[in-house]
CSV table of C-alpha atoms and ligand atoms in Angstrom, one decimal:
chain,number,residue,atom,x,y,z
A,1035,MET,CA,96.3,-47.6,210.7
A,1036,ALA,CA,99.1,-48.3,213.1
A,1037,ALA,CA,98.4,-49.4,216.5
A,1038,GLN,CA,97.7,-46.4,218.6
A,1039,SER,CA,97.3,-45.7,222.4
A,1040,SER,CA,94.2,-43.6,222.3
A,1041,VAL,CA,93.3,-44.8,225.8
A,1042,SER,CA,91.0,-42.9,228.2
A,1043,LEU,CA,89.7,-43.7,231.7
A,1044,GLU,CA,86.1,-44.1,230.2
A,1045,LYS,CA,87.3,-46.7,227.6
A,1046,ILE,CA,89.2,-48.7,230.5
A,1047,VAL,CA,86.1,-48.5,232.7
A,1048,ALA,CA,83.8,-49.8,229.9
A,1049,LEU,CA,86.1,-52.5,228.8
A,1050,CYS,CA,86.6,-53.8,232.4
A,1051,LYS,CA,82.8,-53.9,232.8
A,1052,ARG,CA,82.0,-55.5,229.4
A,1053,ARG,CA,84.6,-58.2,229.7
A,1054,GLY,CA,84.3,-59.0,233.4
A,1055,PHE,CA,87.5,-57.5,234.7
A,1056,VAL,CA,85.8,-55.1,237.3
A,1057,TYR,CA,82.4,-54.4,238.4
A,1058,GLN,CA,81.1,-51.6,240.7
A,1059,SER,CA,80.5,-53.2,244.1
A,1060,ALA,CA,76.7,-53.7,245.0
A,1061,GLU,CA,75.8,-52.2,241.6
A,1062,ILE,CA,72.3,-53.8,241.8
A,1063,TYR,CA,71.9,-51.6,244.8
A,1064,SER,CA,73.2,-48.5,243.1
A,1065,GLY,CA,76.8,-49.1,244.0
A,1066,LEU,CA,79.3,-48.4,246.8
A,1067,ASN,CA,81.6,-45.5,246.1
A,1068,GLY,CA,85.2,-46.3,246.0
A,1069,VAL,CA,84.7,-50.1,246.3
A,1070,TYR,CA,84.9,-52.6,243.4
A,1071,ASP,CA,84.3,-56.4,242.8
A,1072,PHE,CA,86.5,-58.2,240.4
A,1073,GLY,CA,85.1,-60.7,237.8
A,1074,PRO,CA,86.8,-63.8,236.4
A,1075,LEU,CA,89.4,-62.0,234.2
A,1076,GLY,CA,90.0,-59.5,236.9
A,1077,ALA,CA,90.7,-62.0,239.5
A,1078,GLN,CA,93.1,-64.0,237.2
A,1079,LEU,CA,94.9,-60.6,236.4
A,1080,ARG,CA,95.2,-59.8,240.1
A,1081,LYS,CA,96.6,-63.3,240.7
A,1082,ASN,CA,99.3,-62.8,238.0
A,1083,ILE,CA,100.2,-59.5,239.4
A,1084,LYS,CA,100.6,-60.8,242.9
A,1085,ASP,CA,102.5,-64.0,241.8
A,1086,ALA,CA,105.0,-61.9,239.7
A,1087,TRP,CA,105.5,-59.4,242.7
A,1088,LEU,CA,106.1,-62.4,245.2
A,1089,ASN,CA,108.4,-64.0,242.6
A,1090,HIS,CA,110.4,-60.8,242.2
A,1091,MET,CA,110.7,-60.1,246.0
A,1092,THR,CA,111.9,-63.7,246.9
A,1093,GLN,CA,114.5,-64.2,244.3
A,1094,TRP,CA,117.4,-62.5,245.7
A,1095,ALA,CA,120.6,-63.5,247.6
A,1096,GLU,CA,119.2,-61.9,250.8
A,1097,ASP,CA,116.2,-63.8,252.4
A,1098,VAL,CA,112.8,-62.2,251.9
A,1099,VAL,CA,110.1,-64.3,253.8
A,1100,VAL,CA,106.4,-63.9,253.4
A,1101,MET,CA,103.9,-63.3,256.1
A,1102,ASP,CA,100.1,-62.7,256.3
A,1103,GLY,CA,99.0,-60.3,259.1
A,1104,SER,CA,95.5,-59.7,260.5
A,1105,ILE,CA,93.3,-56.9,258.9
A,1106,LEU,CA,91.8,-55.7,262.3
A,1107,GLY,CA,94.4,-53.9,264.5
A,1108,SER,CA,94.3,-52.7,268.0
A,1109,ALA,CA,94.3,-49.0,268.9
A,1110,ALA,CA,97.6,-49.5,270.4
A,1111,VAL,CA,99.3,-50.5,267.2
A,1112,TRP,CA,98.0,-47.4,265.3
A,1113,LYS,CA,98.9,-45.0,268.2
A,1114,ALA,CA,102.4,-46.3,268.1
A,1115,SER,CA,102.7,-46.1,264.4
A,1116,GLY,CA,101.4,-42.5,264.3
A,1117,HIS,CA,98.3,-43.2,262.3
A,1118,LEU,CA,95.8,-42.4,265.1
A,1119,ASP,CA,97.3,-38.8,265.5
A,1120,ASN,CA,98.3,-38.1,261.9
A,1121,PHE,CA,96.5,-40.2,259.2
A,1122,SER,CA,94.2,-37.7,258.1
A,1123,ASP,CA,93.4,-35.5,255.1
A,1124,PRO,CA,92.3,-31.9,255.2
A,1125,MET,CA,88.5,-31.7,254.3
A,1126,VAL,CA,86.4,-28.9,253.3
A,1127,ASP,CA,82.5,-28.7,252.4
A,1128,CYS,CA,80.7,-26.3,250.1
A,1129,LEU,CA,78.1,-24.7,252.3
A,1130,SER,CA,75.9,-24.1,249.2
A,1131,CYS,CA,75.8,-27.5,247.5
A,1132,LYS,CA,77.1,-29.6,250.3
A,1133,LYS,CA,79.8,-31.3,248.2
A,1134,ARG,CA,82.9,-32.4,250.1
A,1135,TYR,CA,86.4,-32.0,248.9
A,1136,ARG,CA,89.9,-32.6,249.9
A,1137,ALA,CA,91.2,-29.1,250.9
A,1138,ASP,CA,94.6,-29.8,249.4
A,1139,GLU,CA,93.2,-30.5,246.0
A,1140,LEU,CA,91.2,-27.4,245.7
A,1141,GLU,CA,91.9,-23.6,245.6
A,1142,LEU,CA,89.7,-22.2,248.2
A,1143,GLN,CA,89.8,-18.6,246.8
A,1144,LYS,CA,88.1,-20.0,243.7
A,1145,PRO,CA,84.3,-20.9,243.6
A,1146,CYS,CA,83.1,-24.5,244.1
A,1147,PRO,CA,83.7,-26.6,241.0
A,1148,SER,CA,80.3,-28.2,241.3
A,1149,CYS,CA,77.8,-25.3,241.9
A,1150,GLY,CA,79.9,-22.2,241.3
A,1151,ASN,CA,79.3,-20.6,244.7
A,1152,ARG,CA,82.2,-19.6,247.0
A,1153,GLN,CA,81.2,-20.5,250.6
A,1154,TRP,CA,83.3,-23.0,252.3
A,1155,THR,CA,83.3,-24.4,255.6
A,1156,ASP,CA,86.5,-24.3,257.8
A,1157,VAL,CA,89.2,-26.9,256.8
A,1158,ARG,CA,89.0,-29.9,259.2
A,1159,GLN,CA,91.1,-32.9,259.5
A,1160,PHE,CA,89.4,-36.1,258.5
A,1161,GLN,CA,90.6,-39.4,260.0
A,1162,LEU,CA,91.2,-42.0,257.2
A,1163,MET,CA,91.1,-45.2,259.2
A,1164,PHE,CA,87.9,-47.1,259.5
A,1165,GLU,CA,87.0,-47.7,263.2
A,1166,THR,CA,85.0,-50.6,264.6
A,1167,ASN,CA,84.4,-52.4,267.8
A,1168,LEU,CA,85.3,-55.9,268.8
A,1169,GLY,CA,82.7,-57.9,270.7
A,1170,ALA,CA,79.3,-56.9,272.2
A,1171,LEU,CA,80.5,-53.8,274.1
A,1172,SER,CA,81.3,-50.7,272.3
A,1173,ASP,CA,83.6,-48.6,274.4
A,1174,ASN,CA,87.0,-47.3,274.1
A,1175,ALA,CA,88.6,-50.6,275.3
A,1176,SER,CA,86.9,-52.4,272.4
A,1177,LYS,CA,87.9,-50.1,269.7
A,1178,ALA,CA,89.7,-51.6,266.7
A,1179,TYR,CA,90.7,-50.3,263.2
A,1180,LEU,CA,90.8,-51.8,259.7
A,1181,ARG,CA,94.4,-51.5,258.8
A,1182,PRO,CA,95.1,-48.7,256.5
A,1183,GLU,CA,98.5,-50.3,255.4
A,1184,THR,CA,99.9,-53.7,255.8
A,1185,ALA,CA,103.3,-52.7,257.0
A,1186,GLN,CA,102.5,-52.5,260.8
A,1187,ALA,CA,101.8,-56.1,261.0
A,1188,ILE,CA,105.3,-56.8,259.7
A,1189,PHE,CA,107.0,-54.4,262.2
A,1190,ILE,CA,105.3,-55.8,265.2
A,1191,ASN,CA,106.1,-59.4,264.2
A,1192,ILE,CA,109.8,-59.0,263.5
A,1193,LYS,CA,110.9,-60.8,266.7
A,1194,ASN,CA,108.5,-63.7,266.1
A,1195,VAL,CA,109.6,-64.0,262.4
A,1196,MET,CA,113.4,-63.8,263.4
A,1197,THR,CA,113.0,-66.5,266.2
A,1198,SER,CA,110.8,-68.8,264.3
A,1199,SER,CA,112.4,-68.8,260.9
A,1200,ARG,CA,116.2,-68.2,261.5
A,1201,VAL,CA,116.5,-65.3,259.1
A,1202,LYS,CA,119.3,-62.9,260.0
A,1203,ILE,CA,119.8,-59.2,259.2
A,1204,PRO,CA,119.8,-58.1,256.5
A,1205,PHE,CA,116.4,-59.7,255.3
A,1206,GLY,CA,112.9,-58.7,254.3
A,1207,ILE,CA,109.4,-59.6,255.1
A,1208,ALA,CA,106.9,-59.3,252.3
A,1209,GLN,CA,103.1,-59.2,252.6
A,1210,ILE,CA,100.1,-59.0,250.3
A,1211,GLY,CA,96.7,-58.0,251.7
A,1212,LYS,CA,93.7,-55.8,251.9
A,1213,ALA,CA,94.1,-52.3,253.3
A,1214,PHE,CA,91.2,-49.7,254.0
A,1215,ARG,CA,91.3,-45.9,253.8
A,1216,ASN,CA,88.1,-43.8,254.2
A,1217,GLU,CA,89.3,-41.6,251.3
A,1218,ILE,CA,87.3,-38.2,251.2
A,1219,THR,CA,87.1,-38.4,247.3
A,1220,PRO,CA,87.7,-41.8,245.9
A,1221,LYS,CA,88.4,-41.2,242.2
A,1222,GLN,CA,89.8,-42.3,238.9
A,1223,PHE,CA,88.4,-45.8,239.0
A,1224,LEU,CA,90.9,-48.2,240.7
A,1225,PHE,CA,93.4,-45.4,241.4
A,1226,ARG,CA,92.1,-44.2,244.6
A,1227,LEU,CA,89.9,-46.7,246.5
A,1228,ARG,CA,88.5,-47.2,249.9
A,1229,GLU,CA,89.1,-50.8,250.0
A,1230,PHE,CA,92.3,-51.9,248.2
A,1231,GLU,CA,95.2,-54.3,248.3
A,1232,GLN,CA,98.8,-53.5,249.0
A,1233,MET,CA,102.0,-55.5,248.4
A,1234,GLU,CA,104.5,-54.3,250.8
A,1235,MET,CA,108.1,-55.5,251.6
A,1236,GLU,CA,110.0,-54.2,254.7
A,1237,PHE,CA,113.7,-54.9,254.3
A,1238,PHE,CA,115.6,-54.8,257.8
A,1239,CYS,CA,119.2,-53.9,257.8
A,1240,LYS,CA,121.9,-52.2,259.8
A,1241,GLY,CA,121.8,-48.3,259.8
A,1242,GLU,CA,125.1,-48.1,257.8
A,1243,ASP,CA,123.8,-50.3,255.0
A,1244,ALA,CA,120.3,-48.6,254.7
A,1245,ALA,CA,121.4,-46.2,251.9
A,1246,SER,CA,122.9,-48.8,249.7
A,1247,PHE,CA,120.0,-51.1,250.1
A,1248,PHE,CA,117.6,-48.3,249.3
A,1249,ASP,CA,119.5,-47.7,245.9
A,1250,LEU,CA,119.5,-51.4,245.3
A,1251,TRP,CA,115.8,-51.8,245.8
A,1252,ILE,CA,115.1,-48.9,243.5
A,1253,GLU,CA,117.0,-50.6,240.8
A,1254,ARG,CA,115.4,-54.0,241.4
A,1255,ARG,CA,111.9,-52.4,241.4
A,1256,GLN,CA,112.7,-50.7,238.0
A,1257,HIS,CA,113.7,-54.0,236.7
A,1258,PHE,CA,110.4,-55.6,238.0
A,1259,TYR,CA,108.3,-53.0,236.0
A,1260,ARG,CA,110.4,-53.8,232.8
A,1261,GLN,CA,109.9,-57.4,233.4
A,1262,ILE,CA,106.1,-57.3,233.6
A,1263,GLY,CA,106.0,-55.3,230.4
A,1264,LEU,CA,105.3,-51.7,231.3
A,1265,SER,CA,106.5,-49.0,228.8
A,1266,MET,CA,109.6,-47.7,230.6
A,1267,ASP,CA,109.1,-44.3,228.9
A,1268,ARG,CA,106.1,-43.9,230.9
A,1269,ILE,CA,107.7,-44.7,234.1
A,1270,ARG,CA,109.9,-42.2,236.2
A,1271,MET,CA,111.5,-42.2,239.5
A,1272,ARG,CA,110.8,-39.1,241.5
A,1273,GLN,CA,112.9,-38.3,244.4
A,1274,HIS,CA,111.0,-36.5,247.3
A,1275,ALA,CA,112.2,-33.0,248.2
A,1276,ALA,CA,113.3,-32.5,251.8
A,1277,ASP,CA,110.0,-30.7,252.6
A,1278,GLU,CA,107.9,-33.7,251.4
A,1279,LEU,CA,109.5,-36.3,253.6
A,1280,ALA,CA,108.1,-37.5,256.8
A,1281,HIS,CA,110.2,-36.3,259.8
A,1282,TYR,CA,111.7,-39.9,260.3
A,1283,SER,CA,112.2,-40.7,256.7
A,1284,GLN,CA,115.8,-40.5,255.3
A,1285,ALA,CA,114.8,-40.5,251.6
A,1286,CYS,CA,111.9,-41.5,249.5
A,1287,VAL,CA,111.4,-42.2,245.8
A,1288,ASP,CA,108.1,-42.5,244.1
A,1289,VAL,CA,107.8,-44.7,241.0
A,1290,GLU,CA,105.5,-42.7,239.0
A,1291,TYR,CA,103.6,-43.6,235.8
A,1292,GLU,CA,102.2,-41.3,233.2
A,1293,PHE,CA,98.4,-41.8,233.4
A,1294,PRO,CA,96.1,-40.0,231.0
A,1295,PHE,CA,95.4,-37.9,234.2
A,1296,GLY,CA,99.0,-37.0,234.7
A,1297,TRP,CA,102.1,-38.4,236.3
A,1298,LYS,CA,101.1,-40.1,239.5
A,1299,GLU,CA,102.5,-42.4,242.2
A,1300,LEU,CA,102.4,-46.2,241.5
A,1301,GLU,CA,104.8,-47.3,244.1
A,1302,GLY,CA,106.5,-45.7,247.1
A,1303,ILE,CA,110.1,-46.8,248.1
A,1304,ALA,CA,111.4,-45.3,251.3
A,1305,ASN,CA,114.3,-45.5,253.7
A,1306,ARG,CA,112.5,-45.1,256.9
A,1307,GLY,CA,115.3,-45.2,259.3
A,1308,ASN,CA,114.6,-47.1,262.6
A,1309,PHE,CA,111.4,-45.0,263.3
A,1310,ASP,CA,108.9,-47.9,263.2
A,1311,LEU,CA,110.7,-50.4,265.4
A,1312,SER,CA,111.7,-47.7,267.8
A,1313,GLN,CA,108.1,-46.5,268.2
A,1314,HIS,CA,106.7,-50.1,268.7
A,1315,SER,CA,109.6,-50.8,271.2
A,1316,GLY,CA,108.7,-47.6,273.1
A,1317,HIS,CA,105.0,-48.0,273.1
A,1318,SER,CA,104.8,-51.7,273.8
A,1319,GLY,CA,107.7,-51.8,276.3
A,1320,LYS,CA,109.1,-54.9,274.3
A,1321,ASP,CA,112.6,-54.3,273.0
A,1322,LEU,CA,112.7,-54.9,269.3
A,1323,ALA,CA,116.3,-54.3,268.9
A,1324,VAL,CA,118.4,-57.2,267.4
A,1325,PHE,CA,121.6,-58.6,268.9
A,1326,ASP,CA,124.6,-58.7,266.6
A,1327,GLU,CA,126.8,-61.8,267.2
A,1328,ALA,CA,129.8,-60.1,265.7
A,1329,THR,CA,129.9,-57.0,267.7
A,1330,ARG,CA,128.1,-58.5,270.8
A,1331,GLU,CA,125.9,-55.4,270.7
A,1332,SER,CA,122.2,-54.8,270.2
A,1333,PHE,CA,121.0,-52.4,267.5
A,1334,MET,CA,117.7,-51.2,266.2
A,1335,PRO,CA,117.3,-52.3,262.5
A,1336,HIS,CA,116.6,-49.7,259.8
A,1337,VAL,CA,114.0,-50.4,257.3
A,1338,VAL,CA,113.8,-50.0,253.5
A,1339,GLU,CA,110.1,-50.2,252.4
A,1340,CYS,CA,108.7,-50.9,248.9
A,1341,SER,CA,104.9,-50.5,248.8
A,1342,VAL,CA,102.6,-50.7,245.8
A,1343,GLY,CA,98.9,-51.2,245.4
A,1344,VAL,CA,97.6,-54.3,243.5
A,1345,ASP,CA,94.7,-52.3,242.2
A,1346,ARG,CA,96.8,-49.3,241.2
A,1347,LEU,CA,99.1,-51.6,239.3
A,1348,PHE,CA,96.1,-53.4,237.7
A,1349,LEU,CA,95.0,-50.1,236.3
A,1350,THR,CA,98.4,-49.1,235.2
A,1351,LEU,CA,98.8,-52.4,233.2
A,1352,LEU,CA,95.6,-51.8,231.4
A,1353,PHE,CA,96.2,-48.3,230.5
A,1354,ASP,CA,99.7,-49.3,229.3
A,1355,ALA,CA,98.4,-52.3,227.3
A,1356,TYR,CA,95.4,-50.5,225.6
A,1357,TYR,CA,95.8,-49.9,221.8
A,1358,GLU,CA,93.4,-49.5,218.9
A,1359,ASP,CA,94.2,-50.3,215.4
A,1360,GLU,CA,92.3,-51.2,212.2
A,1361,VAL,CA,92.0,-54.7,211.1
A,1362,ASP,CA,90.1,-55.7,207.9
A,1363,GLY,CA,88.4,-52.3,207.9
A,1364,GLU,CA,87.4,-52.4,211.5
A,1365,ILE,CA,88.6,-50.8,214.6
A,1366,ARG,CA,90.1,-53.4,216.9
A,1367,THR,CA,90.7,-53.0,220.6
A,1368,VAL,CA,93.7,-54.9,221.8
A,1369,LEU,CA,95.4,-55.3,225.2
A,1370,LYS,CA,99.1,-55.9,224.5
A,1371,LEU,CA,99.6,-57.5,228.0
A,1372,SER,CA,102.9,-59.3,228.3
A,1373,PRO,CA,102.0,-63.2,228.1
A,1374,ARG,CA,103.0,-63.5,231.7
A,1375,MET,CA,100.5,-61.0,232.9
A,1376,ALA,CA,97.6,-61.9,230.4
A,1377,PRO,CA,94.6,-63.4,232.3
A,1378,VAL,CA,94.1,-66.0,229.5
A,1379,LYS,CA,97.3,-67.3,227.7
A,1380,ALA,CA,95.5,-68.9,224.8
A,1381,ALA,CA,92.1,-69.5,223.3
A,1382,PHE,CA,91.2,-72.8,221.5
A,1383,LEU,CA,88.8,-72.1,218.6
A,1384,PRO,CA,87.3,-74.8,216.4
A,1385,LEU,CA,86.8,-73.3,212.9
A,1386,VAL,CA,83.2,-74.6,212.9
A,1387,LYS,CA,81.2,-76.5,215.5
A,1388,LYS,CA,81.6,-79.7,213.6
A,1389,LEU,CA,85.2,-79.6,214.8
A,1390,ASN,CA,84.6,-79.1,218.4
A,1391,GLU,CA,85.4,-82.6,219.5
A,1392,PRO,CA,89.2,-82.8,218.5
A,1393,MET,CA,89.7,-79.2,219.6
A,1394,GLU,CA,88.1,-79.8,222.9
A,1395,LYS,CA,90.4,-82.7,223.5
A,1396,LEU,CA,93.5,-80.5,222.8
A,1397,TYR,CA,92.1,-77.8,225.0
A,1398,LEU,CA,91.4,-80.0,228.0
A,1399,HIS,CA,94.9,-81.6,227.6
A,1400,ILE,CA,96.5,-78.1,227.9
A,1401,LYS,CA,94.1,-76.9,230.6
A,1402,LYS,CA,94.9,-79.9,232.7
A,1403,GLN,CA,98.6,-79.0,232.7
A,1404,GLY,CA,97.7,-75.8,234.6
A,1405,TYR,CA,97.5,-73.1,231.8
A,1406,SER,CA,94.8,-70.5,232.0
A,1407,VAL,CA,93.2,-71.2,228.7
A,1408,LEU,CA,89.6,-71.0,227.2
A,1409,PHE,CA,87.7,-72.8,224.5
A,1410,ASP,CA,85.3,-70.9,222.4
A,1411,ASP,CA,83.1,-71.9,219.5
A,1412,ALA,CA,80.6,-68.9,219.4
A,1413,GLY,CA,80.4,-66.7,216.5
A,1414,SER,CA,82.6,-66.2,213.4
A,1415,ILE,CA,86.3,-66.8,213.7
A,1416,GLY,CA,87.0,-63.0,213.1
A,1417,LYS,CA,84.6,-62.1,216.0
A,1418,ARG,CA,86.3,-64.6,218.2
A,1419,TYR,CA,89.7,-63.3,217.4
A,1420,ARG,CA,88.5,-59.7,218.4
A,1421,ARG,CA,87.1,-61.1,221.6
A,1422,TYR,CA,90.5,-62.5,222.6
A,1423,ASP,CA,92.4,-59.5,221.5
A,1424,GLU,CA,90.3,-57.2,223.7
A,1425,ILE,CA,91.3,-59.3,226.8
A,1426,GLY,CA,94.8,-59.5,226.0
A,1427,THR,CA,95.1,-63.2,224.9
A,1428,PRO,CA,98.5,-63.5,223.2
A,1429,ALA,CA,97.7,-66.7,221.2
A,1430,CYS,CA,94.7,-68.2,219.5
A,1431,PHE,CA,94.8,-71.7,218.1
A,1432,THR,CA,92.3,-72.7,215.3
A,1433,PHE,CA,91.5,-76.2,214.4
A,1434,ASP,CA,90.3,-76.5,210.8
A,1435,PHE,CA,89.5,-79.3,208.3
A,1436,GLU,CA,93.1,-79.6,207.3
A,1437,SER,CA,93.9,-80.2,211.1
A,1438,LEU,CA,92.2,-83.7,210.7
A,1439,GLU,CA,94.7,-84.6,208.0
A,1440,ASP,CA,98.0,-83.0,209.1
A,1441,ASN,CA,97.5,-82.9,212.9
A,1442,ALA,CA,98.4,-79.4,213.1
A,1443,VAL,CA,96.7,-76.1,214.1
A,1444,THR,CA,97.0,-72.5,213.1
A,1445,VAL,CA,98.4,-70.1,215.7
A,1446,ARG,CA,97.7,-66.5,215.5
A,1447,ASN,CA,99.8,-63.9,217.3
A,1448,ARG,CA,97.8,-61.1,218.8
A,1449,ASP,CA,100.5,-58.5,218.2
A,1450,THR,CA,101.7,-59.3,214.7
A,1451,LEU,CA,98.6,-60.9,213.6
A,1452,GLN,CA,100.8,-63.4,211.9
A,1453,GLN,CA,99.6,-67.0,211.5
A,1454,GLU,CA,101.5,-70.1,211.3
A,1455,ARG,CA,100.9,-73.8,211.3
A,1456,ILE,CA,102.2,-75.9,214.1
A,1457,ALA,CA,101.9,-79.6,215.0
A,1458,ILE,CA,99.4,-80.4,217.7
A,1459,ASP,CA,102.0,-82.1,219.8
A,1460,ARG,CA,104.0,-78.9,220.0
A,1461,VAL,CA,101.2,-76.5,221.3
A,1462,GLN,CA,102.6,-76.8,224.8
A,1463,GLU,CA,106.1,-76.2,223.8
A,1464,TYR,CA,104.8,-73.1,222.0
A,1465,LEU,CA,103.0,-71.7,225.1
A,1466,ASP,CA,106.1,-72.4,227.3
A,1467,ALA,CA,108.4,-70.6,224.8
A,1468,MET,CA,105.9,-67.6,224.7
A,1469,LEU,CA,105.7,-67.4,228.5
A,1470,LYS,CA,109.4,-67.7,228.8
A,1471,THR,CA,110.4,-65.0,226.3
A,1472,ALA,CA,108.2,-62.7,228.4
A,1473,GLU,CA,110.4,-63.0,231.4
B,1400,LIG,P1,98.6,-41.2,247.8
B,1400,LIG,O1,99.6,-39.9,247.9
B,1400,LIG,O2,98.3,-41.5,246.3
B,1400,LIG,O3,97.5,-41.1,248.6
B,1400,LIG,P2,100.2,-42.5,249.6
B,1400,LIG,O4,101.5,-41.9,249.6
B,1400,LIG,O5,99.2,-42.2,250.8
B,1400,LIG,O6,99.4,-42.5,248.2
B,1400,LIG,P3,101.1,-45.0,250.5
B,1400,LIG,O7,100.6,-44.9,251.9
B,1400,LIG,O8,102.6,-44.7,250.3
B,1400,LIG,O9,100.3,-44.1,249.5
B,1400,LIG,O10,100.6,-46.3,249.9
B,1400,LIG,C1,101.5,-47.1,249.1
B,1400,LIG,C2,100.8,-47.6,247.8
B,1400,LIG,O11,99.5,-48.1,248.1
B,1400,LIG,C3,100.6,-46.5,246.9
B,1400,LIG,O12,101.7,-46.2,246.0
B,1400,LIG,C4,99.5,-47.0,246.0
B,1400,LIG,O13,100.0,-47.9,245.0
B,1400,LIG,C5,98.7,-47.8,246.9
B,1400,LIG,N1,97.5,-47.0,247.5
B,1400,LIG,C6,97.6,-46.1,248.5
B,1400,LIG,N2,96.3,-45.6,248.8
B,1400,LIG,C7,95.5,-46.1,247.7
B,1400,LIG,C8,94.1,-46.1,247.5
B,1400,LIG,N3,93.2,-45.2,248.2
B,1400,LIG,N4,93.6,-46.8,246.5
B,1400,LIG,C9,94.4,-47.6,245.8
B,1400,LIG,N5,95.7,-47.8,246.0
B,1400,LIG,C10,96.2,-47.1,247.0
């Protein structure tokens, strides 16, 4: 049977739990809706995603510097950004079964999908930001919000970054960090969460250059998805129609992926004009315009934004990599993750426990060089191969009795299933070559 992508959301959820990628948060207390914890493999995959993104963002001729803003934000920030007034979704309740829906995801002339009755409340706007209070007093002055996006910390710090790190327009500021949205209906596992992590880059340039930087970043971001191994026939760039654009936005392209539940946004790339900096200048009374040495004039930089969720990309990678095929008469589940993204690069497997010692020596040597690798002596060799296929490990090294004689191990390729014999002192070279071809 040829490898097939017979992936479904249920299969991904089950695999994630079984192998320690993702757990429902507070599971032993019956769970917290729209919030997840990440196990050892999940944490490693997230790290690989974030490393790849940072690497991509900071490799160009133009400077892109990195910052780390606070999660708590004052009401003033979110007033200026427009979130306090506009960051809401329309909500409607079924009067009969009390189930709550996003009104824009429902046809209100039809009955409730849950109970079949048709008795709706009025549609109300529901603020998506989580509100809290700083300090012992809870009044209007102590109000703060968990950030619903990371971008605002970048905008309000543009002057700090420019004066402290000598970057000049055009340049970007990148940031990875948690964001929180009180989504009315969190769903599709990691696709729509209440607590998630964003990777955002705001690129500042002159107004006349914004359109060409916008095109350039679209091209670069496409290249990124190719580099991390996503199937490009399941990726498309969707230009927003004029009536979809926010009033300040010049243009917006969604990078969409074909999930089993349809084409959906993976990343948003937007030419935001100078709206954000103008808003913060106006509201704070601090001029965020930049002085141009050449023309001796100040100007308000324009912004091109690239924004993608770590969790949404995590889910996309798993969907994209999931295959089932038949090996030795059994169905094999395999994640064909690119070696660069795979949480475990190689497994070290002694054929029998008697051979543990020499294999462990090789394993520890490779591990000490900083590779993410595992040692495993539990179960038959076939079972162990399956275990590593299922978590996307590209190479398995096996130490057998012959290894004692010829100082070589067998390496099995996850995708081709081919096995070859290589000298023990070439194992590291093999791993380097494997990781390099994946770039
Ligand atoms: P959507 O239309 O899916 O709600 P959005 O347009 O509100 O998304 P943005 O505000 O543009 O999303 O956020 C940028 C990126 O952050 C999204 O492309 C997505 O990858 C990620 N993201 C946004 N909201 C969530 C969420 N609730 N859970 C997980 N990831 C999210």
